[in-house]
Amino acid sequence: MVQLLQRGIVQSFFRLDRSFSVLSRSVGLKQRHKSKENIITVSSVKTADVDLLQTLDESEISFVRNLYDGLTKQIRHSLSQSITLVESSHPRKQLQAQLLLSLVLDHQKSLESEKGEIATSFRIGISGSPGAGKSTFLEEMGKRLTKKGHRVAVLAVDPSSSTTGGSLLADKTRMPQLSVDPNAFIRPSPSGCHVGGVTRSTNEAIVMCEGAGFNTIFIETVGVGQSEYEVADMVDLFVLLIPPAGGDELQGLKRGIVERCHIVVVNKCDGDLIPASIRIATEYTSALKFMRSPSKNWKPLVFRSHPSVRAKVPILETEVANGTKTPGYAADLLLREFFK
């Protein structure tokens, strides 16, 4: 799998156009909640959020202020507490979370004005069936990015029990090196039986990571099926991992999660699994021709960014167009280049 990572997948991530959803906020309100210990300036905050200052008491506002200060100073403990706050179902905690979110969004907007650019992150969704190797994939990818100077956050979603409500939160154990990297932050969270592969507060957790200065954020979903692709609406790039025995061309033709992804990665391609990986990559490459692209400017790729493959594609396309090679043979040649 390391070889797959070294062959251009990172470049595919960062060549994409960055399109971010900017939350609308009304500006111009300049009110203060007076306290002997803390003063929060409410500027560029939604009108509805101003009422939070009237609802929360001084100790609650002080707690939010401390979290906000810690976030903007990139203190990891403050980020952990902030995510815990937005995940809480307690009514008072939810009010505090809304105030904190407003302050963080306002902070991000200020950074945008100062730098003249969007001060948010590049969001990458990683999804796949149970056992597809999502956590192991993230371990390798995250280490490569931190070595390049990126600050990487991983929001890993684990399934919750439908009977007890508990969750094992074990994804972090498969990322032993990344979990101790000072430029990385890993946060496992229970799904809370929320369908779609993510939690109800995943989007808010992303905002907190952005407020703490992380510029690359991975969202690892629970082991999902064909209809669980809610994360696709939260990210800039959606990656689907499939194991070597991930089905045939008909499986790839089915709509749902395959239709929403930008990159398909055939994982665990080593040892005895190499022949099966070649077959499934061919099947999905063939199936994706019949898919409607999720974007006018992008078509899902199965490993096309490999240097040798990228160099051979124009030549083989010309030979196929001239009738000197068949499409099937040309595809086999590309696969041979990839698996050399």
CSV table of C-alpha atoms in Angstrom, one decimal, residues 105-253:
chain,number,residue,atom,x,y,z
A,105,LEU,CA,-16.5,31.4,12.2
A,106,ASP,CA,-16.0,35.1,12.9
A,107,HIS,CA,-12.3,34.5,13.5
A,108,GLN,CA,-12.0,32.6,10.2
A,109,LYS,CA,-13.7,35.5,8.4
A,110,SER,CA,-11.2,37.9,10.0
A,111,LEU,CA,-8.3,35.8,8.7
A,112,GLU,CA,-9.8,35.8,5.3
A,113,SER,CA,-10.0,39.6,5.3
A,114,GLU,CA,-6.4,39.9,6.5
A,115,LYS,CA,-4.8,37.4,4.1
A,116,GLY,CA,-7.1,38.0,1.1
A,117,GLU,CA,-7.8,34.3,0.8
A,118,ILE,CA,-10.1,31.6,2.3
A,119,ALA,CA,-8.7,30.7,5.7
A,120,THR,CA,-10.2,27.2,5.7
A,121,SER,CA,-8.9,23.8,5.1
A,122,PHE,CA,-8.8,21.2,2.4
A,123,ARG,CA,-11.4,18.6,3.5
A,124,ILE,CA,-11.0,14.9,2.4
A,125,GLY,CA,-13.6,12.3,3.0
A,126,ILE,CA,-12.4,8.7,3.2
A,127,SER,CA,-15.0,6.0,3.0
A,128,GLY,CA,-15.3,2.3,2.3
A,129,SER,CA,-16.7,-1.0,3.4
A,130,PRO,CA,-15.7,-2.5,6.8
A,131,GLY,CA,-12.1,-3.8,6.6
A,132,ALA,CA,-11.2,-1.8,3.4
A,133,GLY,CA,-8.1,-0.4,5.2
A,134,LYS,CA,-9.3,3.2,5.8
A,135,SER,CA,-7.3,3.7,9.0
A,136,THR,CA,-4.1,2.1,7.7
A,137,PHE,CA,-4.4,4.2,4.5
A,138,LEU,CA,-4.8,7.4,6.6
A,139,GLU,CA,-1.7,6.5,8.7
A,140,GLU,CA,0.5,6.4,5.6
A,141,MET,CA,-1.2,9.4,3.9
A,142,GLY,CA,-1.1,11.5,7.1
A,143,LYS,CA,2.6,10.9,7.7
A,144,ARG,CA,3.5,11.9,4.1
A,145,LEU,CA,1.5,15.2,4.5
A,146,THR,CA,3.0,16.1,7.9
A,147,LYS,CA,6.5,15.6,6.5
A,148,LYS,CA,5.6,18.1,3.8
A,149,GLY,CA,4.7,20.7,6.5
A,150,HIS,CA,0.9,20.2,6.6
A,151,ARG,CA,-1.1,20.2,9.8
A,152,VAL,CA,-3.4,17.2,9.6
A,153,ALA,CA,-6.5,16.4,11.5
A,154,VAL,CA,-8.4,13.1,11.3
A,155,LEU,CA,-12.0,12.9,12.5
A,156,ALA,CA,-12.6,9.1,12.7
A,157,VAL,CA,-16.2,7.9,13.1
A,158,ASP,CA,-16.8,4.6,14.8
A,159,PRO,CA,-20.1,2.7,14.9
A,160,SER,CA,-22.2,2.8,18.0
A,161,SER,CA,-24.1,-0.2,19.4
A,162,SER,CA,-27.8,-0.2,18.6
A,163,THR,CA,-28.5,-2.0,21.9
A,164,THR,CA,-26.1,-0.4,24.5
A,165,GLY,CA,-25.2,2.8,22.7
A,166,GLY,CA,-21.5,2.3,23.4
A,167,SER,CA,-18.7,2.6,20.9
A,168,LEU,CA,-15.2,1.0,20.8
A,169,LEU,CA,-13.5,4.1,19.3
A,170,ALA,CA,-10.6,1.9,18.0
A,171,ASP,CA,-9.6,3.6,14.8
A,172,LYS,CA,-6.9,5.5,16.5
A,173,THR,CA,-5.1,2.3,17.5
A,174,ARG,CA,-4.4,1.6,13.8
A,175,MET,CA,-2.6,4.9,13.5
A,176,PRO,CA,0.2,4.6,16.0
A,177,GLN,CA,2.7,6.8,14.3
A,178,LEU,CA,0.3,9.5,13.2
A,179,SER,CA,-1.2,9.7,16.7
A,180,VAL,CA,2.1,10.8,18.2
A,181,ASP,CA,3.0,13.2,15.4
A,182,PRO,CA,3.0,16.8,16.7
A,183,ASN,CA,1.6,18.1,13.4
A,184,ALA,CA,-1.4,15.7,13.5
A,185,PHE,CA,-4.6,15.5,15.6
A,186,ILE,CA,-6.8,12.4,15.6
A,187,ARG,CA,-10.2,12.4,17.2
A,188,PRO,CA,-12.4,9.2,17.2
A,189,SER,CA,-16.1,9.9,17.7
A,190,PRO,CA,-19.1,7.6,18.1
A,191,SER,CA,-21.7,7.7,15.3
A,192,GLY,CA,-24.5,7.7,17.9
A,193,CYS,CA,-26.4,5.4,15.5
A,194,HIS,CA,-26.6,8.3,13.0
A,195,VAL,CA,-27.0,7.0,9.5
A,196,GLY,CA,-24.9,8.2,6.6
A,197,GLY,CA,-21.4,7.2,7.8
A,198,VAL,CA,-20.8,10.3,10.0
A,199,THR,CA,-22.1,11.9,13.2
A,200,ARG,CA,-24.6,14.6,13.5
A,201,SER,CA,-21.9,17.0,14.6
A,202,THR,CA,-19.1,16.1,12.1
A,203,ASN,CA,-19.4,19.4,10.3
A,204,GLU,CA,-19.1,21.4,13.5
A,205,ALA,CA,-16.0,19.4,14.5
A,206,ILE,CA,-14.5,20.3,11.1
A,207,VAL,CA,-15.0,24.0,11.9
A,208,MET,CA,-13.3,23.5,15.2
A,209,CYS,CA,-10.3,21.9,13.5
A,210,GLU,CA,-10.1,24.7,11.0
A,211,GLY,CA,-10.2,27.2,13.9
A,212,ALA,CA,-7.2,25.4,15.5
A,213,GLY,CA,-5.2,25.9,12.3
A,214,PHE,CA,-5.3,22.5,10.7
A,215,ASN,CA,-5.1,22.9,6.9
A,216,THR,CA,-5.8,19.3,5.9
A,217,ILE,CA,-8.8,17.5,7.5
A,218,PHE,CA,-9.6,13.9,6.8
A,219,ILE,CA,-13.1,12.5,7.7
A,220,GLU,CA,-13.0,8.7,8.1
A,221,THR,CA,-16.5,7.3,8.0
A,222,VAL,CA,-17.7,4.1,9.6
A,223,GLY,CA,-17.6,1.0,7.5
A,224,VAL,CA,-20.3,2.0,5.0
A,225,GLY,CA,-22.5,0.5,2.3
A,226,GLN,CA,-23.7,1.8,-1.1
A,227,SER,CA,-26.2,4.4,0.2
A,228,GLU,CA,-24.1,6.0,3.0
A,229,TYR,CA,-22.4,9.0,1.5
A,230,GLU,CA,-23.4,11.9,3.6
A,231,VAL,CA,-19.8,12.9,4.0
A,232,ALA,CA,-19.7,13.8,0.3
A,233,ASP,CA,-21.6,17.0,1.1
A,234,MET,CA,-19.0,18.1,3.7
A,235,VAL,CA,-15.7,17.7,1.9
A,236,ASP,CA,-13.8,19.0,-1.2
A,237,LEU,CA,-12.6,15.5,-2.2
A,238,PHE,CA,-14.4,12.2,-1.6
A,239,VAL,CA,-12.2,9.1,-1.8
A,240,LEU,CA,-13.7,5.6,-1.9
A,241,LEU,CA,-11.5,2.7,-0.8
A,242,ILE,CA,-12.5,-0.8,-2.0
A,243,PRO,CA,-10.7,-4.1,-1.2
A,244,PRO,CA,-9.5,-6.4,-4.0
A,245,ALA,CA,-12.6,-8.5,-3.7
A,246,GLY,CA,-14.9,-5.5,-4.0
A,247,GLY,CA,-17.2,-6.9,-6.7
A,248,ASP,CA,-17.3,-6.8,-10.4
A,249,GLU,CA,-18.2,-4.3,-13.2
A,250,LEU,CA,-21.9,-4.5,-12.3
A,251,GLN,CA,-21.1,-3.5,-8.7
A,252,GLY,CA,-19.3,-0.5,-10.0
A,253,LEU,CA,-22.3,0.4,-12.2
